[in-house]
Each structure stands twice: as structure tokens, then as C-alpha cells.
PDB file of C-alpha atoms and ligand atoms in Angstrom:
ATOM      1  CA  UNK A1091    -149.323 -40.609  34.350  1.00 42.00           C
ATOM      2  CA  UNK A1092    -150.485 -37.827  32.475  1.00 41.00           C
ATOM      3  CA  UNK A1093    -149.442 -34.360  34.948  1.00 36.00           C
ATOM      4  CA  UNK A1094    -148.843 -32.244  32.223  1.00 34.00           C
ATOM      5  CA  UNK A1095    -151.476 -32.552  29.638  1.00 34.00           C
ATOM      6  CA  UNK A1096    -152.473 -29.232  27.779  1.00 34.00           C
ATOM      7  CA  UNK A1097    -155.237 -27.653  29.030  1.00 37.00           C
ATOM      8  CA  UNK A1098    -156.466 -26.880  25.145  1.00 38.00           C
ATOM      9  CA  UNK A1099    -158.776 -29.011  23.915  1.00 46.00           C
ATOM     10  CA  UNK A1100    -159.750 -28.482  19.775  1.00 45.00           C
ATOM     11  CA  UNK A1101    -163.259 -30.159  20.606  1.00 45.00           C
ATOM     12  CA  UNK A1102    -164.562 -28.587  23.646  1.00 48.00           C
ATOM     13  CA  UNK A1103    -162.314 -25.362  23.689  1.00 44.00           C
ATOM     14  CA  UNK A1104    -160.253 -23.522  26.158  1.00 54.00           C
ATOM     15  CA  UNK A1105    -161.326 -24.260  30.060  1.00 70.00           C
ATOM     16  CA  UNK A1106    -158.527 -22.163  32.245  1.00 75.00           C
ATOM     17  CA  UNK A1107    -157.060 -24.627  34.831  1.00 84.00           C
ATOM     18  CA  UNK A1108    -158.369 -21.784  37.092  1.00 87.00           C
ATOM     19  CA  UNK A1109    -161.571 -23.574  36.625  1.00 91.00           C
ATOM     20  CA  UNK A1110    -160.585 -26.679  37.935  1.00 93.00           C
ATOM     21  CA  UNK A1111    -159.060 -24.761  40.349  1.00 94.00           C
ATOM     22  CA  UNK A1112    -162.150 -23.512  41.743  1.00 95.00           C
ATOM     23  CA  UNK A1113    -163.489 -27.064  41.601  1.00 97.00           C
ATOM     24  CA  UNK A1114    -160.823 -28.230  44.274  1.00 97.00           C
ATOM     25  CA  UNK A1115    -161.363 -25.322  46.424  1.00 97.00           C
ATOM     26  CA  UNK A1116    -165.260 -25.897  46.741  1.00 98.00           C
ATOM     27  CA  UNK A1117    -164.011 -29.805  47.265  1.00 98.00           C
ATOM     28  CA  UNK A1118    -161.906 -28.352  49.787  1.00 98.00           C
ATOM     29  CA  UNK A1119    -164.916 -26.259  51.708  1.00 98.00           C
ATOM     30  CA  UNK A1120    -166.693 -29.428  51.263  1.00 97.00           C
ATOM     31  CA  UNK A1121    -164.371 -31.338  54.081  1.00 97.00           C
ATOM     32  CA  UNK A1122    -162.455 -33.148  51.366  1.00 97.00           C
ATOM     33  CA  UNK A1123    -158.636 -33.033  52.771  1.00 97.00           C
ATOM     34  CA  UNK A1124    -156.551 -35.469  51.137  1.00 98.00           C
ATOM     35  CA  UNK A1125    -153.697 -33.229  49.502  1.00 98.00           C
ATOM     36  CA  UNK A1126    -153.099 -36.649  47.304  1.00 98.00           C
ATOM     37  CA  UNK A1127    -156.746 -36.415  46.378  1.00 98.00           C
ATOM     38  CA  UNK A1128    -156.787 -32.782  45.678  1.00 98.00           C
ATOM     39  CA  UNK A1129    -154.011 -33.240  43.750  1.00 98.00           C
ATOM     40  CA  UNK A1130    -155.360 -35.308  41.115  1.00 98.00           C
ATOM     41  CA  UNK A1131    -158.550 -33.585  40.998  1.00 97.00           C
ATOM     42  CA  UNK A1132    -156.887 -30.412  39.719  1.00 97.00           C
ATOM     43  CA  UNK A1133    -154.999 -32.682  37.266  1.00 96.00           C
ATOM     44  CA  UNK A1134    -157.360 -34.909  35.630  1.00 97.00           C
ATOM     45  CA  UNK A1135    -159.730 -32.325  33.130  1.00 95.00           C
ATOM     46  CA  UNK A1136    -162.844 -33.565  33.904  1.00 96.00           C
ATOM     47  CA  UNK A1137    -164.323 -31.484  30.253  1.00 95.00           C
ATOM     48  CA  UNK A1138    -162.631 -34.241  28.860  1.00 95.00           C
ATOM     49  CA  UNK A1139    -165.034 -36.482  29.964  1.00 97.00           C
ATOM     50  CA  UNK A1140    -168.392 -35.191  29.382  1.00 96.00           C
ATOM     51  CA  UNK A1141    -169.748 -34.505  26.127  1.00 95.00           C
ATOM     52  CA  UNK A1142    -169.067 -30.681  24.417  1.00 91.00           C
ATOM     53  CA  UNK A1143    -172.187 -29.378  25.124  1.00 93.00           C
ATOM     54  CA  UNK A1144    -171.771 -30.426  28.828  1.00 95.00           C
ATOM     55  CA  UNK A1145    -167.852 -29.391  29.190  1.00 93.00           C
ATOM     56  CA  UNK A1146    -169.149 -25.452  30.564  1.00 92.00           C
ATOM     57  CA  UNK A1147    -170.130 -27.480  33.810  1.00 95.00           C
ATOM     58  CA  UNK A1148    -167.693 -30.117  33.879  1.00 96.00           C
ATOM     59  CA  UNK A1149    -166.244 -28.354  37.156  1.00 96.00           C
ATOM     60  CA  UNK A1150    -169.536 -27.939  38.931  1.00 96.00           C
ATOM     61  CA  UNK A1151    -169.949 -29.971  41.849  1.00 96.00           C
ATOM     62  CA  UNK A1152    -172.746 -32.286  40.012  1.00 97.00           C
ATOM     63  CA  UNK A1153    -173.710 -35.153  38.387  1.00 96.00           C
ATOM     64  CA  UNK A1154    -173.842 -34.782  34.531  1.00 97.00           C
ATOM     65  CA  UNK A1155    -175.322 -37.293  31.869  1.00 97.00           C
ATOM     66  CA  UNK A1156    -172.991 -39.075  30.114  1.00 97.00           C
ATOM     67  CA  UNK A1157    -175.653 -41.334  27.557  1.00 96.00           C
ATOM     68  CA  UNK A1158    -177.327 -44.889  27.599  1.00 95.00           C
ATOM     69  CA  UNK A1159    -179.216 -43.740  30.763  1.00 95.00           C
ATOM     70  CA  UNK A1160    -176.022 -43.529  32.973  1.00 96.00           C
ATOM     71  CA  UNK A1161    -173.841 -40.238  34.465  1.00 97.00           C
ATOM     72  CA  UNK A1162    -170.764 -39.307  35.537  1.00 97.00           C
ATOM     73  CA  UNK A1163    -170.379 -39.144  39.315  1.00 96.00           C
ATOM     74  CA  UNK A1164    -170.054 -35.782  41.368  1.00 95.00           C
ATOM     75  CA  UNK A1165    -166.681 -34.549  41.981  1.00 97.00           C
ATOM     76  CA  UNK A1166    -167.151 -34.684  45.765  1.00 97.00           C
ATOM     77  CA  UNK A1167    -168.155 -38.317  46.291  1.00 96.00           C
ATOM     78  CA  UNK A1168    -165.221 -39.395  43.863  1.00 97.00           C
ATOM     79  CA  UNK A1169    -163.282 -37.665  46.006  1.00 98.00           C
ATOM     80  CA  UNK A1170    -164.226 -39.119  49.366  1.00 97.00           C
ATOM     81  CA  UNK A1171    -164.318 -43.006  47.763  1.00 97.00           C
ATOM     82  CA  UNK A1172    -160.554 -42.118  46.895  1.00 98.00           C
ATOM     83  CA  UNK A1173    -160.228 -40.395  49.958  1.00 97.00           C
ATOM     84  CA  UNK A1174    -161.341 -43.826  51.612  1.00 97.00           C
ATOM     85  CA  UNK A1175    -159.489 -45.678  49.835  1.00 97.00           C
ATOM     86  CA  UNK A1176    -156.223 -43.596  50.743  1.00 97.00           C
ATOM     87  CA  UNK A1177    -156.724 -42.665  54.690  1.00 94.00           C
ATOM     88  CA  UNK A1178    -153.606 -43.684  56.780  1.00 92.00           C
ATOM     89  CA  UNK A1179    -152.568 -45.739  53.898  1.00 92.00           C
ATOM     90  CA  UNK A1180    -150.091 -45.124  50.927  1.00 93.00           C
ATOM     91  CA  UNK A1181    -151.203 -45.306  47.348  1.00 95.00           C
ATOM     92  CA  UNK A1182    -152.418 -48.680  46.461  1.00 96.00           C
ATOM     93  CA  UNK A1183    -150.412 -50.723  43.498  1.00 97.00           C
ATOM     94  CA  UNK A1184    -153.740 -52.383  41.939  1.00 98.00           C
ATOM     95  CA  UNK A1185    -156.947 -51.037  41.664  1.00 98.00           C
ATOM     96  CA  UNK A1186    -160.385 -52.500  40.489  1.00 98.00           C
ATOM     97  CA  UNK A1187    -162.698 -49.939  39.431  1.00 98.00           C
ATOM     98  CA  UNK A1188    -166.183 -52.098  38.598  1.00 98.00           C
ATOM     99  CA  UNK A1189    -168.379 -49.262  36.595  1.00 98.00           C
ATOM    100  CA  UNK A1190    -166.437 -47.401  33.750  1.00 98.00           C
ATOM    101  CA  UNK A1191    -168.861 -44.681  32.829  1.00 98.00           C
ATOM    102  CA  UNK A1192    -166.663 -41.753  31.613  1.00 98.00           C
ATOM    103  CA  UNK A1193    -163.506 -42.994  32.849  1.00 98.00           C
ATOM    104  CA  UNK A1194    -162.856 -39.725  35.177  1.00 98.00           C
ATOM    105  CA  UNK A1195    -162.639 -41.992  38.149  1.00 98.00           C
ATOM    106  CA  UNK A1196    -160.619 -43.794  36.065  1.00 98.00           C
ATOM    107  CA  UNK A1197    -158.339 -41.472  35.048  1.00 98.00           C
ATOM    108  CA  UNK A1198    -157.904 -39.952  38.337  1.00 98.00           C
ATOM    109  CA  UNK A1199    -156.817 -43.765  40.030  1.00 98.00           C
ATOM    110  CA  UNK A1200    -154.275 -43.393  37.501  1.00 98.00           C
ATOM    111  CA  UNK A1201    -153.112 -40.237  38.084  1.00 98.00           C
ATOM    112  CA  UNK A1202    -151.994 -41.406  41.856  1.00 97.00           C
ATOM    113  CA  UNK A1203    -150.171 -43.940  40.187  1.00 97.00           C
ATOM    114  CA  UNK A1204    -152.306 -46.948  40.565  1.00 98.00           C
ATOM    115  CA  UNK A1205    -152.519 -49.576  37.570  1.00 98.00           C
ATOM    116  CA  UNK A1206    -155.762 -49.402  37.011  1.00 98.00           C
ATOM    117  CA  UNK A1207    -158.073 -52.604  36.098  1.00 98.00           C
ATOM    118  CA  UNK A1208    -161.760 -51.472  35.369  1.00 98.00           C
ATOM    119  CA  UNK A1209    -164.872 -52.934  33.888  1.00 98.00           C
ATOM    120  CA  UNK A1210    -167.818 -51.607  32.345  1.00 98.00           C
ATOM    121  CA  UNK A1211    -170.890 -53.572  30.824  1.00 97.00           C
ATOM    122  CA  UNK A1212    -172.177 -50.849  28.144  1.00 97.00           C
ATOM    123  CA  UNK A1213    -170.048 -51.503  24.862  1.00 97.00           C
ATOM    124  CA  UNK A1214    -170.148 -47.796  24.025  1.00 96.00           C
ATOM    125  CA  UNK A1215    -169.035 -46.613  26.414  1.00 97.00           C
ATOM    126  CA  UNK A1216    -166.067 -48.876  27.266  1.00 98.00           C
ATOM    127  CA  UNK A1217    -165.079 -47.864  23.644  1.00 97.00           C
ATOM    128  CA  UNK A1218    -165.306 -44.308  24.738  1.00 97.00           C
ATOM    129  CA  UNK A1219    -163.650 -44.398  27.565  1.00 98.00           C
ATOM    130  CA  UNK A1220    -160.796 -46.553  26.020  1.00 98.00           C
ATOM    131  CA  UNK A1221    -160.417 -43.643  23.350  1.00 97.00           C
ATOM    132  CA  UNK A1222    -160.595 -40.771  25.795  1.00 97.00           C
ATOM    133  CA  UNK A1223    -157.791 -42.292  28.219  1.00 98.00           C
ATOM    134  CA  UNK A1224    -155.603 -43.164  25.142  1.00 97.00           C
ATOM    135  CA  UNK A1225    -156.165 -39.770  24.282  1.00 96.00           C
ATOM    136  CA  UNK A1226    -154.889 -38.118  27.109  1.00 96.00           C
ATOM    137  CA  UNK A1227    -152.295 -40.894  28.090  1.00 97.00           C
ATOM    138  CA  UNK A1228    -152.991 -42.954  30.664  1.00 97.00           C
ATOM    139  CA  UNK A1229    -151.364 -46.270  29.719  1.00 92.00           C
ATOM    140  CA  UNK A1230    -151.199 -47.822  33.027  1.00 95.00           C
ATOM    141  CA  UNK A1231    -155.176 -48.647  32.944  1.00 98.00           C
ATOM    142  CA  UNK A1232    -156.670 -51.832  31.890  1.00 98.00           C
ATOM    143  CA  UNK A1233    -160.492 -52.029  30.532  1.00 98.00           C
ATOM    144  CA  UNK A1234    -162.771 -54.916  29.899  1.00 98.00           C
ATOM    145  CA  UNK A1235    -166.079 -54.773  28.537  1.00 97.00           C
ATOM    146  CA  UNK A1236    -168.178 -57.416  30.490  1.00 97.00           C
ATOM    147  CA  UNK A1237    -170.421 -57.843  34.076  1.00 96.00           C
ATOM    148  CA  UNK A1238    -167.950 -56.593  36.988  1.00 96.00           C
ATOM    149  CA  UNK A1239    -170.379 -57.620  39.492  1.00 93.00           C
ATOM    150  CA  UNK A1240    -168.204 -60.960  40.110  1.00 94.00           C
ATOM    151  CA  UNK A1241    -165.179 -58.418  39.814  1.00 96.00           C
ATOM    152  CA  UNK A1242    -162.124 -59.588  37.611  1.00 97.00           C
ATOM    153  CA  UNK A1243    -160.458 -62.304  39.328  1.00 96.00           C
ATOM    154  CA  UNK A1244    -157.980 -62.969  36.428  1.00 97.00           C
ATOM    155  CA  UNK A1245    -156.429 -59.973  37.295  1.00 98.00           C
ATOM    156  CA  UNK A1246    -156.456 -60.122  41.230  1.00 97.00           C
ATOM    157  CA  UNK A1247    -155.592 -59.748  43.965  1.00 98.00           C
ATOM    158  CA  UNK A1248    -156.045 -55.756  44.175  1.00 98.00           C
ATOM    159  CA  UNK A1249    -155.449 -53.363  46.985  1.00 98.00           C
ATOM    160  CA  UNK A1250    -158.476 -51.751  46.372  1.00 98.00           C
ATOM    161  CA  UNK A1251    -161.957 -52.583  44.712  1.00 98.00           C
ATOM    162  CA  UNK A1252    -163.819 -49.606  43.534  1.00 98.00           C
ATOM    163  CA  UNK A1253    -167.602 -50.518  42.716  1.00 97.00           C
ATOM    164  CA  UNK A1254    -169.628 -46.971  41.532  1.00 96.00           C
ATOM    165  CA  UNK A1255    -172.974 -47.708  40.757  1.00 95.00           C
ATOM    166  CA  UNK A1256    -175.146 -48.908  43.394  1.00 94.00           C
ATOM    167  CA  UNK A1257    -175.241 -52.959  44.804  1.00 93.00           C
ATOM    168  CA  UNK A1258    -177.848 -53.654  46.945  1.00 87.00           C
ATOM    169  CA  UNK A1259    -175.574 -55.719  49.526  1.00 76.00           C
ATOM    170  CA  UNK A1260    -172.086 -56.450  50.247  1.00 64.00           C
ATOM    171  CA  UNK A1261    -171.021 -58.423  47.284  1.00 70.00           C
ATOM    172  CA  UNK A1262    -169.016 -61.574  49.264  1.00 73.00           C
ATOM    173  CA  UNK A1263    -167.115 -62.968  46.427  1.00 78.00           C
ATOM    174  CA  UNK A1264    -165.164 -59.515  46.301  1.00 93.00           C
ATOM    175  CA  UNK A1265    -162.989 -60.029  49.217  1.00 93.00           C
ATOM    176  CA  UNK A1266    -161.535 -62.899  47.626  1.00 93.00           C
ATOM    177  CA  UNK A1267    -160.173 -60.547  44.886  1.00 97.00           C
ATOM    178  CA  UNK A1268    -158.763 -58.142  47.668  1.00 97.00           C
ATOM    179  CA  UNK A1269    -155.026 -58.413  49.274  1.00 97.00           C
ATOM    180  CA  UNK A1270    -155.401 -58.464  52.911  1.00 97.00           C
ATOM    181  CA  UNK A1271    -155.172 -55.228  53.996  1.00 96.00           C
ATOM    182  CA  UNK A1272    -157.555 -54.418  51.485  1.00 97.00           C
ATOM    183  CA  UNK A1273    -160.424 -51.986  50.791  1.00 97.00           C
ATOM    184  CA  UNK A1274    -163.546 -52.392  49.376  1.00 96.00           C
ATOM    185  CA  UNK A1275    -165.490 -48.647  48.758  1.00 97.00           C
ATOM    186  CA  UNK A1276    -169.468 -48.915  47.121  1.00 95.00           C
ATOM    187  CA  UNK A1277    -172.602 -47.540  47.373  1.00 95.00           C
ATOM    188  CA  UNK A1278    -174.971 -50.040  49.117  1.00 94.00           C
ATOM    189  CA  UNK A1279    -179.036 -49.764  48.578  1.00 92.00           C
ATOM    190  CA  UNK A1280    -180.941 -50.318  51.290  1.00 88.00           C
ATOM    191  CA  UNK A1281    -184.967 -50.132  51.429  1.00 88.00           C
ATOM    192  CA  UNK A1282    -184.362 -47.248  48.498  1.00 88.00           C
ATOM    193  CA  UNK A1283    -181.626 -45.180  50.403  1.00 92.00           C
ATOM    194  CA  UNK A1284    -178.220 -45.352  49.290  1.00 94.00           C
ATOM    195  CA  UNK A1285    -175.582 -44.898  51.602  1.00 93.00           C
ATOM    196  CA  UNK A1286    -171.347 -45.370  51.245  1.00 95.00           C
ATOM    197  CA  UNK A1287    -169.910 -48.115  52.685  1.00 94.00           C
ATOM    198  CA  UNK A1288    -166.149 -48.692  53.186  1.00 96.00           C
ATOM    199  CA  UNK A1289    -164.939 -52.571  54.252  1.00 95.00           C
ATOM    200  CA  UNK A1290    -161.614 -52.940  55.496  1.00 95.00           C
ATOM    201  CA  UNK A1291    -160.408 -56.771  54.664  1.00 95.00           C
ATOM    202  CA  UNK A1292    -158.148 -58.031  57.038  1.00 96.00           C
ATOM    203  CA  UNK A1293    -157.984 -61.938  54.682  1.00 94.00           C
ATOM    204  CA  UNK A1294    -160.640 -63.052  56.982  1.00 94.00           C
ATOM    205  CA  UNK A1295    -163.365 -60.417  57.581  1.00 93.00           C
ATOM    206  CA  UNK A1296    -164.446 -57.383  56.529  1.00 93.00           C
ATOM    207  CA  UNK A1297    -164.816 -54.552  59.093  1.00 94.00           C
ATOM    208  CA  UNK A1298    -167.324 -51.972  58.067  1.00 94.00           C
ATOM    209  CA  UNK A1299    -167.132 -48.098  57.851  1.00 94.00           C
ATOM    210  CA  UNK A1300    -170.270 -46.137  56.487  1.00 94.00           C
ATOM    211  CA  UNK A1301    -169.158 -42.425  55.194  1.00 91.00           C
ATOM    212  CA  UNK A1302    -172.861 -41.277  54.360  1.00 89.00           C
ATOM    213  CA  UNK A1303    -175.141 -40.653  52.112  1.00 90.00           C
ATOM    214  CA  UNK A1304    -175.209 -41.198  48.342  1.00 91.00           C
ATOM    215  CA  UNK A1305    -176.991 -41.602  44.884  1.00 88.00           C
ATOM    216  CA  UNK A1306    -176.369 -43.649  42.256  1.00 92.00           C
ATOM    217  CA  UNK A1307    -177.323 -45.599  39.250  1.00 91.00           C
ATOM    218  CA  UNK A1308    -177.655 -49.221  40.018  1.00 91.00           C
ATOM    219  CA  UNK A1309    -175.290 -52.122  39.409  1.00 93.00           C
ATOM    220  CA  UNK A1310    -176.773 -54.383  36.727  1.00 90.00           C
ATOM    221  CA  UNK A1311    -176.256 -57.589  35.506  1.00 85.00           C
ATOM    222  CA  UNK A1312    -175.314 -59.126  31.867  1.00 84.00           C
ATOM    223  CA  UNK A1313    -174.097 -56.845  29.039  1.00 87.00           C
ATOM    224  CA  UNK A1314    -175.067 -54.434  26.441  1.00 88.00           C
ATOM    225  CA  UNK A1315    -173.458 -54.156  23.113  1.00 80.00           C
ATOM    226  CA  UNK A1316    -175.324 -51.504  21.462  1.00 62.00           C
ATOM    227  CA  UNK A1317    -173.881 -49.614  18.651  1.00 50.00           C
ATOM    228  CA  UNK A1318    -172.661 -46.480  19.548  1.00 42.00           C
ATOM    229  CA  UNK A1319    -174.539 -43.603  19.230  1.00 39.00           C
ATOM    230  CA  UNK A1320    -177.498 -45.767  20.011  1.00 34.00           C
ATOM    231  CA  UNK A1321    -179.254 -44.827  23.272  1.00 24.00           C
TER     232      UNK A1321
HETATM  233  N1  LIG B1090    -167.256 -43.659  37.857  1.00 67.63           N
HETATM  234  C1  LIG B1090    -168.131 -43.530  36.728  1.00 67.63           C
HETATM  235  C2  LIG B1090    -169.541 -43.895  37.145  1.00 67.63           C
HETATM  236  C3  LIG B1090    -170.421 -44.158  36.001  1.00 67.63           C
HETATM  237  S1  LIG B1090    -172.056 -44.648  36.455  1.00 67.63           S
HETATM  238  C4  LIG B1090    -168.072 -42.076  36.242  1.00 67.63           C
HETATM  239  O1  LIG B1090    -167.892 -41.180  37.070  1.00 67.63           O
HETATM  240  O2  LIG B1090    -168.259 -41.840  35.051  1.00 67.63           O
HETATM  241  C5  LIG B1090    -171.857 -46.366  36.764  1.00 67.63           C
HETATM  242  C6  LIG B1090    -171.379 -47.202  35.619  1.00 67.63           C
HETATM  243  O3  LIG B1090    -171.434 -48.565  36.052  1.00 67.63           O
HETATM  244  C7  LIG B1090    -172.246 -47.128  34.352  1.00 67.63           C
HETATM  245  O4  LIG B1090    -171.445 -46.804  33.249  1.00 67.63           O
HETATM  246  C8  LIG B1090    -172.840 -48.527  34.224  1.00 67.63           C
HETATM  247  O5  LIG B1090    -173.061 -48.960  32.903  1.00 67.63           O
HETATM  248  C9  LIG B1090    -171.780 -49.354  34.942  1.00 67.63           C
HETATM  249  N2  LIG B1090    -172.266 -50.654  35.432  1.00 67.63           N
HETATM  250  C10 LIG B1090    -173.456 -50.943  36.020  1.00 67.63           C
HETATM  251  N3  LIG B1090    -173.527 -52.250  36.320  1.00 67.63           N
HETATM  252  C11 LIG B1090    -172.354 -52.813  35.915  1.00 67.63           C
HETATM  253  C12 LIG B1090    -171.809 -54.135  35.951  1.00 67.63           C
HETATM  254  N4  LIG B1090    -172.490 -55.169  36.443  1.00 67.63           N
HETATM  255  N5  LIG B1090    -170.569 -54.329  35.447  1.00 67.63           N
HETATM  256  C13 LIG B1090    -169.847 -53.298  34.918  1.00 67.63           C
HETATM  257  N6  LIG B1090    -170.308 -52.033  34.851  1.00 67.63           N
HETATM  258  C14 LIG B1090    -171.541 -51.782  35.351  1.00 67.63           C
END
């Protein structure tokens, strides 16, 4: 885990942990109330993860664009997918996280002391994010470049499958790679409205929790290998 990272960073300056900070107490107002969540999210240094000209609103409650089209998600629904994951349960051991992007998510699975398995079909930015958590040490996290949307059986069974960009229905084949006792957290598009969907996996069916709405870019298939810097 990486708790006690400096807060200096050469390439996007000095952010004050008060920042962050901040950050957790507007995730806080916002009916996030995990301490184990809250935690993290004051650890992880989400400037890290966007790009220097973006790092001034790393710790606003938003979306921000992290190239090739995609973004990284908003603090708050990170928090309540890990928040699903988490309620009334300890922390899981395994976790799939299908959708890379910027790594924060990433990064803050690891930080609650998951290993962390995670998949990401845009070249770049699996390279990216494989430099960034080096970086800042996170060692327990394992990333493939290739189509999640069939998940990473190899690796399986997980306590927790993590999809964040948007499927348009329950993808089946998942529960297989879940332990029972498993949860599965995504954003599911339905006629154009996304909404969060929790499924609970007992080893034989999946009951199903919706935690409201959502938005975000959709789960595609195949790869893409651009070079980086490409767009
Ligand atoms: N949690 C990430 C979300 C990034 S957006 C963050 O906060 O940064 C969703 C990501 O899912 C994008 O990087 C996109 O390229 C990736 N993605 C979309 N379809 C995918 C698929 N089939 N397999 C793996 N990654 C996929």
C-alpha cells in the first residue's frame, strides 16, 4: 500500500492534502459514509492521475478528461461502487476492476488492501496507468491490456468485479468469475439512461440492488493499440 506517499509532486506541483481534504468532506455531505472509503479517498492523490493542466481540479467533485475520448470517473460514484462493494462486508482479497482509465479506482482498491486485477483495452493508457501506479507504489495490482468484457478468468475467482464504463445488460459470464458471496458493481444502459446496479452472487443467482443514477462512457469491444500520444 502506498499511505504515506509525499504529497510533492515535481510535475504537477504542490496540492496541500488540505485539498483532498476538502474533497472527502464534500463526499461526506454527499451521503458517502464508509470511514474505509473515506479513508482511501484522502490517501490516494487523485492530481496524480489527471494530466498537469487538469491537476488544479483533480479534487472537484467531477469528471475530468483523461485522452483517447475517455475520463476519469467522479469522486462520488467511485466512492459509492466501493462503498457497495464494502457494506456489511470486510475488505475483499481479489478484485477485478474491468476499465483502467487513469488507474485512480485502481489505486484506491489497492489502498484497502485488495490485490488488484484490472483490464483496460486502450494500449496508452494501460501503459500510463502501469507507470503512474509504479510510480507511486502500488505493487499489489495486476494490469492487462486486452477486452475485459469476458472479465479475466485466468485470474479468478474474485470477491468483487468492478466494471466502470457502461454495459448495456448484466454481463452473465461474470458470475462465473465471482466467489460466492460475491459482488458484481456496473453501470447498466437502459433505453439511454444509465443507472448503478449492484448483484449480490450467492454461486447460484444474482440478487439485484440498483443505487441510482449514473453516466458513463460505454463498454466496448476489441482493442486499441494506438501509439501514445495519438488521440
Ligand atoms: N475507473 C476509470 C474509468 C475510466 S473510463 C477511471 O476513473 O479512470 C472507462 C474505461 O474503460 C476507459 O479507459 C475505456 O477504455 C475502458 N474500457 C471500455 N471498454 C472496455 C473493455 N471492453 N475492456 C477493457 N476496458 C474497457
Amino acid at each position: 500500500m502506498a499511505a504515506h506517499l509525499p504529497v510533492l509532486n515535481p510535475e504537477v506541483g504542490m496540492i496541500s492534502p488540505r485539498t483532498r481534504g476538502r474533497m472527502v468532506l464534500r463526499l461526506r455531505a454527499a451521503g458517502i459514509r464508509d470511514e474505509r472509503v473515506l479513508d482511501v479517498m484522502n490517501q490516494v492523490p487523485r492530481h496524480h492521475f489527471v494530466a498537469q493542466a487538469l491537476a488544479g481540479r483533480a479534487y472537484e467533485l467531477v469528471s475530468l478528461p483523461i485522452g483517447y475520448g475517455q475520463t476519469i470517473s467522479q469522486p462520488w460514484t467511485v466512492a459509492r461502487m466501493m462503498e457497495a462493494i464494502l457494506e456489511n462486508n470486510p475488505i475483499p482479497r481479489r478484485i477485478l476492476e474491468i476499465g483502467t482509465g487513469s488507474a485512480y479506482q485502481t489505486a484506491l482498491l489497492a489502498e484497502l488492501g485488495a490485490e488488484v486485477f484490472t483490464v483496460e483495452r486502450i494500449g496508452p493508457l494501460h501503459h500510463h496507468a502501469d507507470k503512474v501506479l509504479s510510480r507511486l507504489g502500488y505493487s499489489q495490482v495486476h494490469l492487462l491490456h486486452g477486452d475485459g468484457s469476458g472479465g479475466w478468468p485466468e485470474q479468478g475467482p474474485y470477491d468483487a468485479i468492478v466494471i466502470t464504463a457502461a454495459v448495456p445488460c448484466a454481463l452473465a459470464p461474470l458470475y462465473r468469475q465471482l466467489r460466492p458471496g460475491g459482488r458484481l458493481v456496473m453501470p447498466v444502459e437502459d433505453r439511454g439512461k444509465q443507472h448503478l446496479q449492484v448483484s449480490h452472487w450467492d454461486g447460484h443467482e444474482a440478487r439485484i440492488s440498483h443505487l441510482g443514477d449514473c453516466f458513463f462512457v460505454p463498454l466496448l469491444a476489441g482493442t486499441v493499440s494506438l501509439a501514445s500520444g495519438e488521440c
